[in-house]
Amino acid sequence: MKKITIQKIQEFKYSQDTFATLTAYDFNTGQILDDAGIPLILVGDSASMTVYGYDTTVPISMSEMLLVVKSVCRGVSNALVVADMPFLSYQPSIEETIKNAGLLIKEGGAGAVKLEGGVHIQKNIKALVDSGIPVLGHIGLMPQSVNQTSGYKIQGKTDESADKIIEDARAVEKSGAFGVVLECIPEDLATKITNILSIPTIGIGSGTTCDGQIQVFHDVLGLTKNKAPKHAHIYDNLYSKILNIVKQYKTDIENN
Ligand code: KIV
C-alpha cells in the first residue's frame, strides 16, 4: 500500500463513504490501526489521560507528547500520522509554534500537526503551512480550554455561538489547514460547516454527516476504568477482560 498523503485525505471529501480515523499512543496500536487500513492516525493529546493519567489534556508536555508520537510512528508504514500540539506549545508565539511543530515532525516522525482554535490562531496555522508543515484544525469543543469553558459542553447551541464556530471553520480553511476536527457541536451545524468548507471535516460527538469520524482508541475498546464520554462508540470492555486475564494468571501461578 502507498503512504497516505494529505492530498489523499482531502480526496475523501468527494467520496461517498465516510472515512474512519482513530487515536493511537504506542507502537503496537500504530501497527494494528495501520494494518486495519485506517488512513489517518491521530496521536492525540488525550494521551495526557490515556497514557499519563492526568485528569485533562492541559498538563501534557512537549517531551511527553514526543515520546508517544515517536512510538506510534515506528509502528506505522502507510497511514498519515497527525500529532497534537500540547497546550501552550503554540499559543505563546509563532516562533514557539514552528519550533514545537518542527520537533513533532523532525524528531517525532509525524506527517502533520493538529492545533485547537480558529480565528485566534489563524496566524499560527498559516505560519506552519508556509513552513511546509501540514495542519489539521480542531474547533467546536476545545478540551485544552476546559479551564476557560468550565467543562466539556456541546458548543454552538445558540445562533451566536454557531456563527462563531462557522467563522472559526472558515479561518482554519483560509489559513491553509488540510482538514478540520469538529468536536461536540450539533449535527445540523456540523452539516452546514461540512457543506461550506472544501476541506474534509472529521467529527467527534457532532453527528454522522462529517466527511470523516474520529474516536479515542481507549473508548472504542473500553480500555479505561473511567466512564467514556457519551459520544464514544464502545465495542467492548477490554478493561474488565484484561483484569480477568491478569487475575487468572495470578491464580494459576499461586496455585502451581
Ligand atoms: O486528543 C484527542 O484525542 C483529540 C480527538 C478527540 C479529536 O483531539
PDB file of C-alpha atoms and ligand atoms in Angstrom:
ATOM      1  CA  MET A   1       0.000   0.000   0.000  1.00  0.00           C
ATOM      2  CA  LYS A   2       1.149   3.537  -0.733  1.00  0.00           C
ATOM      3  CA  LYS A   3       1.810   6.072   2.030  1.00  0.00           C
ATOM      4  CA  ILE A   4      -1.297   8.168   2.690  1.00  0.00           C
ATOM      5  CA  THR A   5      -0.725  11.837   1.898  1.00  0.00           C
ATOM      6  CA  ILE A   6      -2.710  14.905   2.887  1.00  0.00           C
ATOM      7  CA  GLN A   7      -3.953  15.020  -0.736  1.00  0.00           C
ATOM      8  CA  LYS A   8      -5.396  11.517  -0.305  1.00  0.00           C
ATOM      9  CA  ILE A   9      -7.135  12.604   2.923  1.00  0.00           C
ATOM     10  CA  GLN A  10      -8.574  15.584   1.050  1.00  0.00           C
ATOM     11  CA  GLU A  11      -9.927  13.306  -1.691  1.00  0.00           C
ATOM     12  CA  PHE A  12     -12.187  11.685   0.940  1.00  0.00           C
ATOM     13  CA  LYS A  13     -14.187  14.928   0.806  1.00  0.00           C
ATOM     14  CA  TYR A  14     -15.584  13.800  -2.529  1.00  0.00           C
ATOM     15  CA  SER A  15     -16.024  10.126  -1.643  1.00  0.00           C
ATOM     16  CA  GLN A  16     -19.456   8.575  -0.963  1.00  0.00           C
ATOM     17  CA  ASP A  17     -18.142   6.893   2.158  1.00  0.00           C
ATOM     18  CA  THR A  18     -17.289   8.449   5.487  1.00  0.00           C
ATOM     19  CA  PHE A  19     -13.660   7.763   6.431  1.00  0.00           C
ATOM     20  CA  ALA A  20     -12.740   6.311   9.815  1.00  0.00           C
ATOM     21  CA  THR A  21      -9.874   7.646  11.911  1.00  0.00           C
ATOM     22  CA  LEU A  22      -8.676   6.770  15.425  1.00  0.00           C
ATOM     23  CA  THR A  23      -6.171   7.883  18.012  1.00  0.00           C
ATOM     24  CA  ALA A  24      -3.095   5.825  18.937  1.00  0.00           C
ATOM     25  CA  TYR A  25      -0.436   6.274  21.602  1.00  0.00           C
ATOM     26  CA  ASP A  26       2.091   3.465  21.088  1.00  0.00           C
ATOM     27  CA  PHE A  27       3.966   1.308  18.565  1.00  0.00           C
ATOM     28  CA  ASN A  28       1.696  -1.731  18.834  1.00  0.00           C
ATOM     29  CA  THR A  29      -1.519   0.247  18.379  1.00  0.00           C
ATOM     30  CA  GLY A  30       0.042   2.129  15.468  1.00  0.00           C
ATOM     31  CA  GLN A  31       0.708  -1.232  13.783  1.00  0.00           C
ATOM     32  CA  ILE A  32      -2.825  -2.502  14.419  1.00  0.00           C
ATOM     33  CA  LEU A  33      -4.527   0.633  13.058  1.00  0.00           C
ATOM     34  CA  ASP A  34      -2.201   0.697  10.058  1.00  0.00           C
ATOM     35  CA  ASP A  35      -2.864  -2.980   9.308  1.00  0.00           C
ATOM     36  CA  ALA A  36      -6.609  -2.255   9.537  1.00  0.00           C
ATOM     37  CA  GLY A  37      -6.220   0.404   6.830  1.00  0.00           C
ATOM     38  CA  ILE A  38      -7.058   3.436   9.000  1.00  0.00           C
ATOM     39  CA  PRO A  39      -5.839   6.284   6.753  1.00  0.00           C
ATOM     40  CA  LEU A  40      -5.248   8.940   9.417  1.00  0.00           C
ATOM     41  CA  ILE A  41      -3.965   8.163  12.905  1.00  0.00           C
ATOM     42  CA  LEU A  42      -4.036  10.937  15.481  1.00  0.00           C
ATOM     43  CA  VAL A  43      -1.570  10.885  18.334  1.00  0.00           C
ATOM     44  CA  GLY A  44      -3.967  12.932  20.403  1.00  0.00           C
ATOM     45  CA  ASP A  45      -3.099  14.980  23.433  1.00  0.00           C
ATOM     46  CA  SER A  46      -5.750  12.724  25.003  1.00  0.00           C
ATOM     47  CA  ALA A  47      -2.542  10.769  25.756  1.00  0.00           C
ATOM     48  CA  SER A  48      -2.477  13.128  28.731  1.00  0.00           C
ATOM     49  CA  MET A  49      -5.265  10.982  30.235  1.00  0.00           C
ATOM     50  CA  THR A  50      -4.967   7.610  28.453  1.00  0.00           C
ATOM     51  CA  VAL A  51      -1.185   7.250  28.822  1.00  0.00           C
ATOM     52  CA  TYR A  52      -0.052   9.602  31.570  1.00  0.00           C
ATOM     53  CA  GLY A  53      -3.102   9.500  33.854  1.00  0.00           C
ATOM     54  CA  TYR A  54      -3.686  13.263  34.124  1.00  0.00           C
ATOM     55  CA  ASP A  55      -7.286  14.494  34.550  1.00  0.00           C
ATOM     56  CA  THR A  56      -7.355  16.688  31.414  1.00  0.00           C
ATOM     57  CA  THR A  57      -5.317  17.415  28.273  1.00  0.00           C
ATOM     58  CA  VAL A  58      -3.895  20.565  29.875  1.00  0.00           C
ATOM     59  CA  PRO A  59      -0.802  19.163  31.682  1.00  0.00           C
ATOM     60  CA  ILE A  60       0.839  17.078  28.928  1.00  0.00           C
ATOM     61  CA  SER A  61       4.257  18.479  27.974  1.00  0.00           C
ATOM     62  CA  MET A  62       6.117  18.542  24.657  1.00  0.00           C
ATOM     63  CA  SER A  63       8.542  15.863  25.851  1.00  0.00           C
ATOM     64  CA  GLU A  64       5.698  13.577  26.984  1.00  0.00           C
ATOM     65  CA  MET A  65       3.965  14.122  23.642  1.00  0.00           C
ATOM     66  CA  LEU A  66       7.153  13.472  21.671  1.00  0.00           C
ATOM     67  CA  LEU A  67       7.625  10.074  23.338  1.00  0.00           C
ATOM     68  CA  VAL A  68       4.210   8.799  22.254  1.00  0.00           C
ATOM     69  CA  VAL A  69       4.493  10.309  18.761  1.00  0.00           C
ATOM     70  CA  LYS A  70       7.843   8.552  18.172  1.00  0.00           C
ATOM     71  CA  SER A  71       6.433   5.260  19.426  1.00  0.00           C
ATOM     72  CA  VAL A  72       3.346   5.372  17.153  1.00  0.00           C
ATOM     73  CA  CYS A  73       5.337   6.474  14.109  1.00  0.00           C
ATOM     74  CA  ARG A  74       7.674   3.466  14.432  1.00  0.00           C
ATOM     75  CA  GLY A  75       4.641   1.197  14.033  1.00  0.00           C
ATOM     76  CA  VAL A  76       3.019   2.944  11.069  1.00  0.00           C
ATOM     77  CA  SER A  77       4.027   2.424   7.437  1.00  0.00           C
ATOM     78  CA  ASN A  78       1.035   3.734   5.467  1.00  0.00           C
ATOM     79  CA  ALA A  79      -1.276   5.996   7.460  1.00  0.00           C
ATOM     80  CA  LEU A  80      -0.823   9.727   7.838  1.00  0.00           C
ATOM     81  CA  VAL A  81       0.197  10.285  11.472  1.00  0.00           C
ATOM     82  CA  VAL A  82      -1.014  13.578  12.910  1.00  0.00           C
ATOM     83  CA  ALA A  83       0.487  14.764  16.202  1.00  0.00           C
ATOM     84  CA  ASP A  84      -1.416  17.008  18.575  1.00  0.00           C
ATOM     85  CA  MET A  85       0.403  20.124  19.730  1.00  0.00           C
ATOM     86  CA  PRO A  86       0.163  20.290  23.547  1.00  0.00           C
ATOM     87  CA  PHE A  87      -1.460  23.192  25.391  1.00  0.00           C
ATOM     88  CA  LEU A  88       0.849  26.253  25.398  1.00  0.00           C
ATOM     89  CA  SER A  89       3.224  24.756  22.838  1.00  0.00           C
ATOM     90  CA  TYR A  90       1.766  27.087  20.158  1.00  0.00           C
ATOM     91  CA  GLN A  91      -0.350  29.765  21.874  1.00  0.00           C
ATOM     92  CA  PRO A  92       2.576  31.972  23.083  1.00  0.00           C
ATOM     93  CA  SER A  93       4.124  32.893  19.711  1.00  0.00           C
ATOM     94  CA  ILE A  94       4.661  31.976  16.064  1.00  0.00           C
ATOM     95  CA  GLU A  95       8.303  31.097  16.867  1.00  0.00           C
ATOM     96  CA  GLU A  96       7.233  28.611  19.581  1.00  0.00           C
ATOM     97  CA  THR A  97       4.596  27.197  17.224  1.00  0.00           C
ATOM     98  CA  ILE A  98       7.109  26.462  14.458  1.00  0.00           C
ATOM     99  CA  LYS A  99       9.798  25.212  16.857  1.00  0.00           C
ATOM    100  CA  ASN A 100       7.469  22.756  18.622  1.00  0.00           C
ATOM    101  CA  ALA A 101       5.663  21.586  15.480  1.00  0.00           C
ATOM    102  CA  GLY A 102       9.119  21.083  13.941  1.00  0.00           C
ATOM    103  CA  LEU A 103      10.072  18.762  16.824  1.00  0.00           C
ATOM    104  CA  LEU A 104       6.930  16.651  16.339  1.00  0.00           C
ATOM    105  CA  ILE A 105       7.701  16.336  12.622  1.00  0.00           C
ATOM    106  CA  LYS A 106      11.511  16.076  12.576  1.00  0.00           C
ATOM    107  CA  GLU A 107      12.131  14.138  15.807  1.00  0.00           C
ATOM    108  CA  GLY A 108       8.732  12.549  16.271  1.00  0.00           C
ATOM    109  CA  GLY A 109       8.239  11.470  12.680  1.00  0.00           C
ATOM    110  CA  ALA A 110       4.660  12.756  12.331  1.00  0.00           C
ATOM    111  CA  GLY A 111       3.362  13.863   8.926  1.00  0.00           C
ATOM    112  CA  ALA A 112       1.187  16.704  10.234  1.00  0.00           C
ATOM    113  CA  VAL A 113       0.188  18.501  13.443  1.00  0.00           C
ATOM    114  CA  LYS A 114      -3.157  19.435  14.988  1.00  0.00           C
ATOM    115  CA  LEU A 115      -3.911  22.675  16.832  1.00  0.00           C
ATOM    116  CA  GLU A 116      -7.065  23.734  18.685  1.00  0.00           C
ATOM    117  CA  GLY A 117      -8.644  27.043  17.700  1.00  0.00           C
ATOM    118  CA  GLY A 118      -9.988  29.073  14.809  1.00  0.00           C
ATOM    119  CA  VAL A 119      -9.835  32.811  14.233  1.00  0.00           C
ATOM    120  CA  HIS A 120      -7.429  33.453  17.131  1.00  0.00           C
ATOM    121  CA  ILE A 121      -4.754  31.016  15.872  1.00  0.00           C
ATOM    122  CA  GLN A 122      -5.063  31.548  12.123  1.00  0.00           C
ATOM    123  CA  LYS A 123      -1.636  33.240  12.043  1.00  0.00           C
ATOM    124  CA  ASN A 124      -0.072  30.168  13.706  1.00  0.00           C
ATOM    125  CA  ILE A 125      -1.722  27.796  11.203  1.00  0.00           C
ATOM    126  CA  LYS A 126      -0.609  29.924   8.256  1.00  0.00           C
ATOM    127  CA  ALA A 127       2.971  30.159   9.543  1.00  0.00           C
ATOM    128  CA  LEU A 128       3.137  26.363   9.860  1.00  0.00           C
ATOM    129  CA  VAL A 129       1.694  25.756   6.408  1.00  0.00           C
ATOM    130  CA  ASP A 130       4.063  28.353   4.947  1.00  0.00           C
ATOM    131  CA  SER A 131       6.934  26.457   6.620  1.00  0.00           C
ATOM    132  CA  GLY A 132       5.840  23.218   4.939  1.00  0.00           C
ATOM    133  CA  ILE A 133       4.099  21.655   7.961  1.00  0.00           C
ATOM    134  CA  PRO A 134       0.601  20.308   7.212  1.00  0.00           C
ATOM    135  CA  VAL A 135      -2.044  21.291   9.772  1.00  0.00           C
ATOM    136  CA  LEU A 136      -5.281  19.676  10.888  1.00  0.00           C
ATOM    137  CA  GLY A 137      -7.558  22.207  12.621  1.00  0.00           C
ATOM    138  CA  HIS A 138      -9.744  21.493  15.654  1.00  0.00           C
ATOM    139  CA  ILE A 139     -12.762  23.630  16.537  1.00  0.00           C
ATOM    140  CA  GLY A 140     -16.038  23.403  18.478  1.00  0.00           C
ATOM    141  CA  LEU A 141     -15.278  21.901  21.871  1.00  0.00           C
ATOM    142  CA  MET A 142     -11.594  22.504  22.541  1.00  0.00           C
ATOM    143  CA  PRO A 143     -10.524  20.404  25.540  1.00  0.00           C
ATOM    144  CA  GLN A 144      -7.323  22.425  26.092  1.00  0.00           C
ATOM    145  CA  SER A 145      -9.607  25.362  27.024  1.00  0.00           C
ATOM    146  CA  VAL A 146     -11.509  23.377  29.673  1.00  0.00           C
ATOM    147  CA  ASN A 147     -10.495  25.836  32.407  1.00  0.00           C
ATOM    148  CA  GLN A 148     -11.900  28.700  30.320  1.00  0.00           C
ATOM    149  CA  THR A 149     -15.102  26.945  29.224  1.00  0.00           C
ATOM    150  CA  SER A 150     -15.727  25.335  32.657  1.00  0.00           C
ATOM    151  CA  GLY A 151     -16.330  21.830  31.373  1.00  0.00           C
ATOM    152  CA  TYR A 152     -16.919  19.684  28.296  1.00  0.00           C
ATOM    153  CA  LYS A 153     -20.220  21.024  26.976  1.00  0.00           C
ATOM    154  CA  ILE A 154     -21.698  20.856  23.479  1.00  0.00           C
ATOM    155  CA  GLN A 155     -20.655  24.053  21.671  1.00  0.00           C
ATOM    156  CA  GLY A 156     -22.617  26.113  19.123  1.00  0.00           C
ATOM    157  CA  LYS A 157     -26.106  25.637  20.518  1.00  0.00           C
ATOM    158  CA  THR A 158     -27.084  29.314  20.208  1.00  0.00           C
ATOM    159  CA  ASP A 159     -27.166  31.187  16.880  1.00  0.00           C
ATOM    160  CA  GLU A 160     -24.389  33.485  18.075  1.00  0.00           C
ATOM    161  CA  SER A 161     -22.052  30.674  19.142  1.00  0.00           C
ATOM    162  CA  ALA A 162     -22.855  28.687  15.980  1.00  0.00           C
ATOM    163  CA  ASP A 163     -21.887  31.722  13.865  1.00  0.00           C
ATOM    164  CA  LYS A 164     -18.600  31.974  15.783  1.00  0.00           C
ATOM    165  CA  ILE A 165     -17.807  28.328  15.047  1.00  0.00           C
ATOM    166  CA  ILE A 166     -18.574  28.861  11.344  1.00  0.00           C
ATOM    167  CA  GLU A 167     -16.192  31.839  11.402  1.00  0.00           C
ATOM    168  CA  ASP A 168     -13.559  29.611  13.036  1.00  0.00           C
ATOM    169  CA  ALA A 169     -14.084  26.938  10.365  1.00  0.00           C
ATOM    170  CA  ARG A 170     -13.621  29.486   7.565  1.00  0.00           C
ATOM    171  CA  ALA A 171     -10.487  30.880   9.276  1.00  0.00           C
ATOM    172  CA  VAL A 172      -8.957  27.399   9.610  1.00  0.00           C
ATOM    173  CA  GLU A 173      -9.580  26.666   5.926  1.00  0.00           C
ATOM    174  CA  LYS A 174      -8.338  30.086   4.800  1.00  0.00           C
ATOM    175  CA  SER A 175      -5.123  29.642   6.794  1.00  0.00           C
ATOM    176  CA  GLY A 176      -4.285  26.525   4.781  1.00  0.00           C
ATOM    177  CA  ALA A 177      -5.252  23.610   7.052  1.00  0.00           C
ATOM    178  CA  PHE A 178      -5.868  20.387   5.094  1.00  0.00           C
ATOM    179  CA  GLY A 179      -8.825  19.361   7.260  1.00  0.00           C
ATOM    180  CA  VAL A 180     -10.606  20.167  10.495  1.00  0.00           C
ATOM    181  CA  VAL A 181     -11.905  18.240  13.505  1.00  0.00           C
ATOM    182  CA  LEU A 182     -15.373  19.309  14.661  1.00  0.00           C
ATOM    183  CA  GLU A 183     -15.773  18.270  18.297  1.00  0.00           C
ATOM    184  CA  CYS A 184     -19.120  18.196  20.097  1.00  0.00           C
ATOM    185  CA  ILE A 185     -21.261  20.542  18.032  1.00  0.00           C
ATOM    186  CA  PRO A 186     -24.894  19.956  16.939  1.00  0.00           C
ATOM    187  CA  GLU A 187     -25.270  17.783  13.826  1.00  0.00           C
ATOM    188  CA  ASP A 188     -27.023  20.497  11.794  1.00  0.00           C
ATOM    189  CA  LEU A 189     -24.095  22.862  12.434  1.00  0.00           C
ATOM    190  CA  ALA A 190     -21.580  20.138  11.507  1.00  0.00           C
ATOM    191  CA  THR A 191     -23.548  19.517   8.290  1.00  0.00           C
ATOM    192  CA  LYS A 192     -23.540  23.220   7.462  1.00  0.00           C
ATOM    193  CA  ILE A 193     -19.776  23.526   8.022  1.00  0.00           C
ATOM    194  CA  THR A 194     -19.113  20.328   6.041  1.00  0.00           C
ATOM    195  CA  ASN A 195     -21.064  21.818   3.114  1.00  0.00           C
ATOM    196  CA  ILE A 196     -19.393  25.239   3.340  1.00  0.00           C
ATOM    197  CA  LEU A 197     -15.787  24.003   3.511  1.00  0.00           C
ATOM    198  CA  SER A 198     -13.799  22.490   0.679  1.00  0.00           C
ATOM    199  CA  ILE A 199     -11.504  20.672   3.150  1.00  0.00           C
ATOM    200  CA  PRO A 200     -12.689  17.486   4.911  1.00  0.00           C
ATOM    201  CA  THR A 201     -14.377  17.707   8.295  1.00  0.00           C
ATOM    202  CA  ILE A 202     -13.746  14.968  10.870  1.00  0.00           C
ATOM    203  CA  GLY A 203     -16.431  14.718  13.523  1.00  0.00           C
ATOM    204  CA  ILE A 204     -16.450  13.533  17.108  1.00  0.00           C
ATOM    205  CA  GLY A 205     -19.706  13.902  19.020  1.00  0.00           C
ATOM    206  CA  SER A 206     -21.047  16.008  16.132  1.00  0.00           C
ATOM    207  CA  GLY A 207     -23.441  13.592  14.411  1.00  0.00           C
ATOM    208  CA  THR A 208     -22.876  11.479  11.334  1.00  0.00           C
ATOM    209  CA  THR A 209     -22.655  13.946   8.459  1.00  0.00           C
ATOM    210  CA  CYS A 210     -18.974  14.938   8.600  1.00  0.00           C
ATOM    211  CA  ASP A 211     -16.651  13.631   5.884  1.00  0.00           C
ATOM    212  CA  GLY A 212     -14.786  11.511   8.445  1.00  0.00           C
ATOM    213  CA  GLN A 213     -15.190  10.413  12.041  1.00  0.00           C
ATOM    214  CA  ILE A 214     -12.636  10.123  14.851  1.00  0.00           C
ATOM    215  CA  GLN A 215     -12.763   8.228  18.126  1.00  0.00           C
ATOM    216  CA  VAL A 216     -10.363   7.749  21.007  1.00  0.00           C
ATOM    217  CA  PHE A 217      -8.892   4.222  20.766  1.00  0.00           C
ATOM    218  CA  HIS A 218      -9.291   3.552  24.507  1.00  0.00           C
ATOM    219  CA  ASP A 219     -13.016   4.469  24.354  1.00  0.00           C
ATOM    220  CA  VAL A 220     -13.693   2.179  21.381  1.00  0.00           C
ATOM    221  CA  LEU A 221     -12.094  -0.764  23.178  1.00  0.00           C
ATOM    222  CA  GLY A 222     -13.428   0.057  26.642  1.00  0.00           C
ATOM    223  CA  LEU A 223      -9.837   0.081  27.862  1.00  0.00           C
ATOM    224  CA  THR A 224     -10.193   2.613  30.650  1.00  0.00           C
ATOM    225  CA  LYS A 225     -11.616   2.268  34.135  1.00  0.00           C
ATOM    226  CA  ASN A 226     -13.206   5.732  33.911  1.00  0.00           C
ATOM    227  CA  LYS A 227     -16.555   6.192  32.162  1.00  0.00           C
ATOM    228  CA  ALA A 228     -16.202   7.018  28.452  1.00  0.00           C
ATOM    229  CA  PRO A 229     -17.843  10.193  27.096  1.00  0.00           C
ATOM    230  CA  LYS A 230     -21.442   9.957  25.794  1.00  0.00           C
ATOM    231  CA  HIS A 231     -20.330  10.192  22.157  1.00  0.00           C
ATOM    232  CA  ALA A 232     -17.923   7.235  22.420  1.00  0.00           C
ATOM    233  CA  HIS A 233     -18.508   4.242  20.127  1.00  0.00           C
ATOM    234  CA  ILE A 234     -17.772   1.455  22.613  1.00  0.00           C
ATOM    235  CA  TYR A 235     -17.255  -2.005  21.057  1.00  0.00           C
ATOM    236  CA  ASP A 236     -16.048  -3.952  24.084  1.00  0.00           C
ATOM    237  CA  ASN A 237     -14.980  -3.749  27.712  1.00  0.00           C
ATOM    238  CA  LEU A 238     -11.343  -4.725  27.476  1.00  0.00           C
ATOM    239  CA  TYR A 239     -10.611  -3.242  30.888  1.00  0.00           C
ATOM    240  CA  SER A 240     -12.598  -5.975  32.610  1.00  0.00           C
ATOM    241  CA  LYS A 241     -11.417  -8.671  30.174  1.00  0.00           C
ATOM    242  CA  ILE A 242      -7.751  -7.806  30.777  1.00  0.00           C
ATOM    243  CA  LEU A 243      -8.411  -7.581  34.509  1.00  0.00           C
ATOM    244  CA  ASN A 244      -9.848 -11.108  34.462  1.00  0.00           C
ATOM    245  CA  ILE A 245      -6.881 -12.462  32.481  1.00  0.00           C
ATOM    246  CA  VAL A 246      -4.431 -10.924  34.953  1.00  0.00           C
ATOM    247  CA  LYS A 247      -6.422 -12.351  37.881  1.00  0.00           C
ATOM    248  CA  GLN A 248      -6.439 -15.772  36.199  1.00  0.00           C
ATOM    249  CA  TYR A 249      -2.678 -15.611  35.643  1.00  0.00           C
ATOM    250  CA  LYS A 250      -2.170 -14.640  39.299  1.00  0.00           C
ATOM    251  CA  THR A 251      -4.317 -17.549  40.476  1.00  0.00           C
ATOM    252  CA  ASP A 252      -2.581 -20.028  38.161  1.00  0.00           C
ATOM    253  CA  ILE A 253       0.878 -19.008  39.418  1.00  0.00           C
ATOM    254  CA  GLU A 254      -0.182 -19.002  43.062  1.00  0.00           C
ATOM    255  CA  ASN A 255      -1.798 -22.473  42.780  1.00  0.00           C
ATOM    256  CA  ASN A 256       1.036 -24.096  40.907  1.00  0.00           C
TER     257      ASN A 256
HETATM  258  O1  KIV B   1      -6.680  14.359  21.653  1.00  0.00           O
HETATM  259  C1  KIV B   1      -7.564  13.751  21.036  1.00  0.00           C
HETATM  260  O2  KIV B   1      -7.740  12.534  21.182  1.00  0.00           O
HETATM  261  C2  KIV B   1      -8.389  14.529  20.125  1.00  0.00           C
HETATM  262  C3  KIV B   1      -9.554  13.831  19.483  1.00  0.00           C
HETATM  263  C4  KIV B   1     -10.619  13.617  20.487  1.00  0.00           C
HETATM  264  C5  KIV B   1     -10.050  14.552  18.301  1.00  0.00           C
HETATM  265  O3  KIV B   1      -8.150  15.672  19.920  1.00  0.00           O
END
